[in-house]
Amino acid sequence: MSPTDEPRTDGGVSDFETVAESELTSRERYREALDAMVLAPARIVWSDWRARISVVILAGYVLMGTVGVMVVTEPSTNQGPRLTGAFRTMEHPLGTTSLGQDIMSQIVHATPFMLKMITAGAVFTVGVATVVGTLAGYKGGRTDSLLMTFTDIMLTIPGLPLVIVLAGVLDLQGDPYIIGVLLSVNAWAGLARSLRSQVLTLRDLEYVEASRLMGISTPRIVSQDIVPNLMPYITMNFVQNARRVIFGSVALYFLGILPYNSVNWGVMMNKAHYNAGAAASPAAFHWLLMPMLAVIILGLALTLFAQAADRLFNPRVRARHTKTVSDADGDEGDGDETQPTGVIN
């Protein structure tokens, strides 16, 4: 006897034929969507001190890179006395260089370049790795073999020498987007390998199998059933790759390998070291220290955000902060181990 021939115990209506007793209005659906997609993540961020600090710092850098460049004067020579120390005058709070350039204006006007570069590098790495890893893991067979062979080839190429060679061959013209992609040219390979392994454990789950039997297309299954489960891992790798682009670019600019046509934190440290001996000169040390602090604080903010991203995409934490504000407020100190008290109906 097939399952459909078994006697029904609920009055003759199967689970597939059951309909909801109440119907939501359009306003209620919009309200739930707003709560689940905007308000719940905002509550999660606000309930985690690491996320709060990281968001405040990152927002500060974004404001510095957008509004700050319109408020702060563009750096030029003879803006003030030479080698004025940090926190000595209100006119030049971070000091000046040996050419009298204001260090604060240099840091502010270098921020948009850095933000464009790390965004391009992180998006390129995560985008390519997600497409290659999920497609290889889900499709399997010859597609998996070809993609993983190409991935393994990229893994065997040393990243730093490859970047140096490409920087010398290509006409980069100081474009931050191209340089960001260049710095991540083979960084996606390791992440693609890891994502493929994750997809191999997800593709045979019941709900994924049900989607296949219903005839849903592969891109839709991958985007709606598989990728959401990988988002915490993808997000943390996005942030980690952004940090890697920052440190890599600053190091290569400091060594004079990458071309530039605007002020840059790495170039600032290069000039402070080679033009003024800032590493050994107390009078010029602030010239080296300030761009270094800008790099460290931005890297710290990204690290804290990566640690908090797990809560942001944790379905149990997300469910607890969705539905009602009162439930979320009462459960803020419970930690991740407690069962969700609010579930979307």
Coordinates of C-alpha atoms in Angstrom, one line a residue:
M1 CA 0.0 0.0 0.0
S2 CA 1.4 3.4 -1.0
P3 CA 1.7 6.2 1.6
T4 CA -1.1 8.0 -0.3
D5 CA -3.4 5.1 0.3
E6 CA -2.9 5.1 4.1
P7 CA -6.0 6.2 6.1
R8 CA -5.9 9.8 7.1
T9 CA -6.3 10.7 10.8
D10 CA -6.9 14.4 10.4
G11 CA -10.3 14.4 8.9
G12 CA -9.3 13.3 5.4
V13 CA -6.9 16.2 4.7
S14 CA -3.2 15.4 4.0
D15 CA -0.3 17.7 5.1
F16 CA 0.1 18.9 1.5
E17 CA -3.6 19.9 1.3
T18 CA -3.6 21.8 4.6
V19 CA -4.0 25.6 4.2
A20 CA -3.3 28.3 6.7
E21 CA -6.2 29.4 8.9
S22 CA -5.3 33.1 8.6
E23 CA -4.1 35.2 5.7
L24 CA -1.6 38.0 6.0
T25 CA -2.3 41.3 4.4
S26 CA 0.2 43.0 2.2
R27 CA 1.1 45.5 5.0
E28 CA 1.7 42.6 7.4
R29 CA 3.9 40.8 4.9
Y30 CA 6.0 44.0 4.3
R31 CA 6.3 44.5 8.0
E32 CA 7.5 40.9 8.6
A33 CA 10.0 41.3 5.7
L34 CA 11.3 44.5 7.2
D35 CA 11.6 42.9 10.6
A36 CA 13.4 39.8 9.3
M37 CA 15.7 41.5 6.8
V38 CA 16.5 44.9 8.5
L39 CA 15.4 45.2 12.1
A40 CA 16.5 41.7 13.3
P41 CA 20.1 42.1 11.9
A42 CA 20.2 45.5 13.4
R43 CA 19.2 44.1 16.8
I44 CA 21.8 41.4 16.5
V45 CA 24.5 43.9 15.7
W46 CA 23.5 46.1 18.6
S47 CA 23.5 43.1 21.0
D48 CA 27.1 42.2 20.3
W49 CA 29.8 44.6 21.5
R50 CA 32.2 43.4 18.7
A51 CA 29.7 44.2 16.0
R52 CA 28.9 47.6 17.6
I53 CA 32.6 48.6 17.7
S54 CA 33.3 47.3 14.2
V55 CA 30.3 49.0 12.6
V56 CA 31.1 52.3 14.3
I57 CA 34.7 52.2 13.1
L58 CA 33.8 51.0 9.6
A59 CA 31.2 53.8 9.4
G60 CA 33.9 56.3 10.4
Y61 CA 36.1 55.1 7.5
V62 CA 33.3 55.2 5.1
L63 CA 32.4 58.8 6.2
M64 CA 36.0 59.7 6.0
G65 CA 36.2 58.4 2.4
T66 CA 33.0 60.1 1.2
V67 CA 32.3 63.2 3.3
G68 CA 35.8 63.7 4.6
V69 CA 37.4 64.2 1.2
M70 CA 34.9 67.1 0.6
V71 CA 35.6 68.7 4.0
V72 CA 39.4 68.2 4.5
T73 CA 41.7 70.2 2.2
E74 CA 43.6 68.1 -0.4
P75 CA 47.2 67.6 0.7
S76 CA 49.9 69.8 -0.8
T77 CA 53.3 71.0 0.1
N78 CA 53.9 73.9 2.5
Q79 CA 50.5 73.5 4.3
G80 CA 52.3 74.1 7.6
P81 CA 55.7 73.9 9.3
R82 CA 57.9 71.0 8.5
L83 CA 57.8 67.9 10.7
T84 CA 55.3 69.2 13.2
G85 CA 54.6 66.5 15.8
A86 CA 51.2 64.9 16.3
F87 CA 48.7 66.5 18.7
R88 CA 50.8 69.7 18.9
T89 CA 48.5 72.1 17.0
M90 CA 44.8 72.1 16.2
E91 CA 45.6 73.2 12.7
H92 CA 47.6 70.0 12.0
P93 CA 46.3 67.5 14.6
L94 CA 48.3 64.5 13.2
G95 CA 51.4 66.5 12.4
T96 CA 53.1 67.4 9.1
T97 CA 55.7 65.8 6.8
S98 CA 59.1 67.0 5.8
L99 CA 57.5 69.0 3.0
G100 CA 54.9 70.6 5.3
Q101 CA 52.0 68.4 4.1
D102 CA 49.3 67.8 6.6
I103 CA 49.3 64.1 7.6
M104 CA 45.6 64.1 8.5
S105 CA 44.6 65.3 5.0
Q106 CA 46.8 62.6 3.5
I107 CA 45.2 59.9 5.5
V108 CA 41.7 61.2 4.7
H109 CA 42.3 61.5 0.9
A110 CA 44.0 58.0 0.9
T111 CA 40.9 56.4 2.4
P112 CA 38.7 56.2 -0.8
F113 CA 41.5 54.6 -2.7
M114 CA 41.9 52.0 0.0
L115 CA 38.1 51.3 0.3
K116 CA 37.8 50.8 -3.4
M117 CA 40.8 48.5 -3.5
I118 CA 39.7 46.2 -0.6
T119 CA 36.1 46.1 -1.9
A120 CA 37.2 45.1 -5.4
G121 CA 39.6 42.5 -4.1
A122 CA 37.2 40.9 -1.5
V123 CA 34.3 40.9 -4.0
F124 CA 36.4 39.3 -6.7
T125 CA 37.7 36.6 -4.3
V126 CA 34.4 35.7 -2.8
G127 CA 32.5 35.9 -6.0
V128 CA 34.8 33.7 -8.0
A129 CA 35.2 31.2 -5.2
T130 CA 31.5 30.9 -4.6
V131 CA 30.7 30.3 -8.2
V132 CA 33.5 27.8 -8.8
G133 CA 33.1 26.0 -5.4
T134 CA 29.3 25.7 -5.4
L135 CA 29.1 24.7 -9.1
A136 CA 31.8 22.1 -8.7
G137 CA 30.4 20.6 -5.5
Y138 CA 26.8 20.6 -6.8
K139 CA 27.3 19.4 -10.3
G140 CA 30.0 16.9 -9.7
G141 CA 31.4 14.7 -12.5
R142 CA 33.4 16.2 -15.3
T143 CA 32.4 19.8 -14.2
D144 CA 33.8 19.2 -10.8
S145 CA 37.0 17.6 -12.2
L146 CA 37.7 20.4 -14.6
L147 CA 37.0 23.2 -12.1
M148 CA 39.0 21.6 -9.3
T149 CA 42.0 20.9 -11.7
F150 CA 42.0 24.6 -12.6
T151 CA 41.7 25.5 -8.9
D152 CA 44.6 23.3 -7.9
I153 CA 46.7 24.9 -10.6
M154 CA 46.0 28.3 -9.2
L155 CA 46.8 27.0 -5.7
T156 CA 50.2 25.9 -6.8
I157 CA 51.2 29.3 -8.1
P158 CA 52.9 31.5 -5.4
G159 CA 50.8 34.6 -4.9
L160 CA 53.4 37.2 -4.2
P161 CA 55.7 36.5 -7.1
L162 CA 52.6 36.3 -9.4
V163 CA 51.4 39.7 -8.2
I164 CA 54.9 41.3 -8.7
V165 CA 55.2 39.9 -12.2
L166 CA 51.7 41.0 -13.2
A167 CA 52.2 44.5 -11.7
G168 CA 55.3 44.8 -13.9
V169 CA 53.6 43.5 -17.1
L170 CA 50.2 45.1 -16.9
D171 CA 49.4 48.8 -17.3
L172 CA 47.7 49.3 -14.0
Q173 CA 47.7 53.2 -14.1
G174 CA 47.1 53.2 -10.4
D175 CA 43.5 52.0 -10.7
P176 CA 42.3 50.9 -7.3
Y177 CA 39.8 48.4 -8.6
I178 CA 42.3 46.7 -10.9
I179 CA 45.0 46.6 -8.2
G180 CA 42.5 45.1 -5.7
V181 CA 41.7 42.3 -8.2
L182 CA 45.4 41.8 -8.9
L183 CA 46.2 41.4 -5.2
S184 CA 43.5 38.6 -5.1
V185 CA 44.3 37.0 -8.4
N186 CA 44.7 33.5 -6.9
A187 CA 43.3 34.0 -3.4
W188 CA 39.9 32.6 -4.4
A189 CA 41.3 29.1 -5.1
G190 CA 41.6 28.0 -1.4
L191 CA 38.1 29.3 -0.6
A192 CA 36.7 27.6 -3.7
R193 CA 38.1 24.3 -2.4
S194 CA 36.6 24.8 1.0
L195 CA 33.2 25.8 -0.4
R196 CA 33.1 22.7 -2.6
S197 CA 33.6 20.5 0.4
Q198 CA 30.8 22.2 2.2
V199 CA 28.5 21.9 -0.8
L200 CA 29.2 18.1 -1.0
T201 CA 27.6 17.7 2.4
L202 CA 24.6 19.9 1.5
R203 CA 23.6 18.7 -2.0
D204 CA 22.1 15.4 -0.8
L205 CA 20.0 16.9 2.0
E206 CA 16.3 16.2 1.8
Y207 CA 15.1 19.7 0.9
V208 CA 17.7 20.0 -1.8
E209 CA 16.6 16.6 -3.2
A210 CA 13.0 17.8 -3.1
S211 CA 13.9 20.9 -5.1
R212 CA 15.5 18.8 -7.8
L213 CA 12.5 16.4 -8.0
M214 CA 10.2 19.5 -8.4
G215 CA 12.2 20.5 -11.5
I216 CA 13.7 23.7 -10.0
S217 CA 16.7 25.0 -12.0
T218 CA 20.2 24.5 -10.8
P219 CA 21.0 28.2 -10.4
R220 CA 17.9 28.6 -8.3
I221 CA 18.7 25.6 -6.1
V222 CA 22.2 26.8 -5.6
S223 CA 21.3 30.4 -4.8
Q224 CA 18.3 29.7 -2.6
D225 CA 19.0 26.3 -0.9
I226 CA 22.7 26.0 -0.7
V227 CA 24.4 29.4 -0.7
P228 CA 22.4 30.8 2.3
N229 CA 23.8 27.9 4.4
L230 CA 27.3 29.0 3.5
M231 CA 26.8 32.7 4.2
P232 CA 28.6 32.8 7.6
Y233 CA 31.6 31.1 6.1
I234 CA 31.5 33.3 3.0
T235 CA 31.1 36.5 5.0
M236 CA 34.0 35.7 7.3
N237 CA 36.2 35.0 4.3
F238 CA 35.0 38.2 2.6
V239 CA 36.3 40.1 5.6
Q240 CA 39.5 38.1 5.9
N241 CA 40.2 38.8 2.2
A242 CA 39.6 42.5 2.7
R243 CA 42.2 42.5 5.5
R244 CA 44.6 40.6 3.3
V245 CA 44.2 43.2 0.5
I246 CA 44.9 46.0 3.0
F247 CA 48.1 44.4 4.4
G248 CA 49.3 43.2 1.0
S249 CA 48.7 46.6 -0.7
V250 CA 50.4 48.6 2.1
A251 CA 53.4 46.2 2.0
L252 CA 53.8 46.4 -1.8
Y253 CA 53.3 50.2 -1.9
F254 CA 55.9 50.5 0.9
L255 CA 58.3 48.4 -1.1
G256 CA 57.6 50.6 -4.2
I257 CA 56.3 47.7 -6.3
L258 CA 52.8 48.9 -7.1
P259 CA 52.2 52.1 -9.2
Y260 CA 50.3 55.0 -7.7
N261 CA 48.9 58.3 -8.8
S262 CA 47.4 59.5 -5.5
V263 CA 48.2 59.5 -1.9
N264 CA 48.3 56.1 -0.2
W265 CA 49.0 54.8 3.3
G266 CA 51.8 52.5 2.1
V267 CA 53.4 55.4 0.1
M268 CA 53.2 57.6 3.1
M269 CA 55.1 55.0 5.2
N270 CA 57.6 54.6 2.3
K271 CA 58.4 58.3 2.2
A272 CA 58.5 58.6 6.0
H273 CA 61.1 55.8 6.2
Y274 CA 63.2 56.6 3.2
N275 CA 63.0 60.4 3.1
A276 CA 63.1 61.2 6.9
G277 CA 64.3 58.0 8.5
A278 CA 61.2 57.9 10.6
A279 CA 61.9 54.5 12.1
A280 CA 65.0 56.0 13.9
S281 CA 64.0 59.7 14.1
P282 CA 61.7 60.7 17.0
A283 CA 61.0 64.0 15.1
A284 CA 59.6 62.1 12.1
F285 CA 58.2 59.0 13.8
H286 CA 54.6 60.4 13.8
W287 CA 54.8 60.4 10.0
L288 CA 55.3 56.7 10.0
L289 CA 53.0 56.0 12.9
M290 CA 49.8 57.7 11.8
P291 CA 49.2 55.7 8.5
M292 CA 50.2 52.6 10.4
L293 CA 47.5 53.2 13.0
A294 CA 45.0 53.8 10.2
V295 CA 45.8 50.3 8.8
I296 CA 45.7 48.7 12.2
I297 CA 42.4 50.2 13.3
L298 CA 40.7 49.3 9.9
G299 CA 42.1 45.7 10.2
L300 CA 40.8 45.5 13.8
A301 CA 37.3 46.6 12.8
L302 CA 37.2 44.0 10.0
T303 CA 38.4 41.3 12.4
L304 CA 35.7 42.1 15.0
F305 CA 33.0 42.2 12.3
A306 CA 34.1 38.8 11.0
Q307 CA 33.8 37.4 14.6
A308 CA 30.3 38.9 15.0
A309 CA 29.2 37.7 11.5
D310 CA 28.5 34.2 12.8
R311 CA 25.7 35.6 15.1
L312 CA 24.3 37.7 12.2
F313 CA 23.8 34.6 10.0
N314 CA 23.0 32.1 12.8
P315 CA 19.3 31.1 12.2
R316 CA 18.6 30.5 15.9
V317 CA 19.9 33.9 16.9
R318 CA 18.2 35.5 14.0
A319 CA 14.9 33.9 14.9
R320 CA 15.1 35.1 18.5
H321 CA 15.6 38.7 17.4
T322 CA 12.8 38.5 14.8
K323 CA 9.1 38.8 15.4
T324 CA 8.9 40.9 18.6
V325 CA 11.2 43.5 20.2
S326 CA 10.3 42.4 23.7
D327 CA 11.4 38.8 23.1
A328 CA 14.7 40.0 21.7
D329 CA 15.3 42.4 24.6
G330 CA 14.7 39.7 27.1
D331 CA 17.0 37.2 25.5
E332 CA 20.0 39.3 24.8
G333 CA 22.1 37.8 27.5
D334 CA 21.1 34.2 27.0
G335 CA 23.9 33.4 24.5
D336 CA 23.6 31.2 21.4
E337 CA 22.8 28.0 23.2
T338 CA 19.3 28.9 24.2
Q339 CA 16.4 27.8 22.0
P340 CA 14.7 30.6 20.1
T341 CA 11.6 32.0 21.8
G342 CA 10.2 33.9 18.8
V343 CA 9.6 32.1 15.5
I344 CA 8.0 33.5 12.4
N345 CA 4.6 32.2 11.8

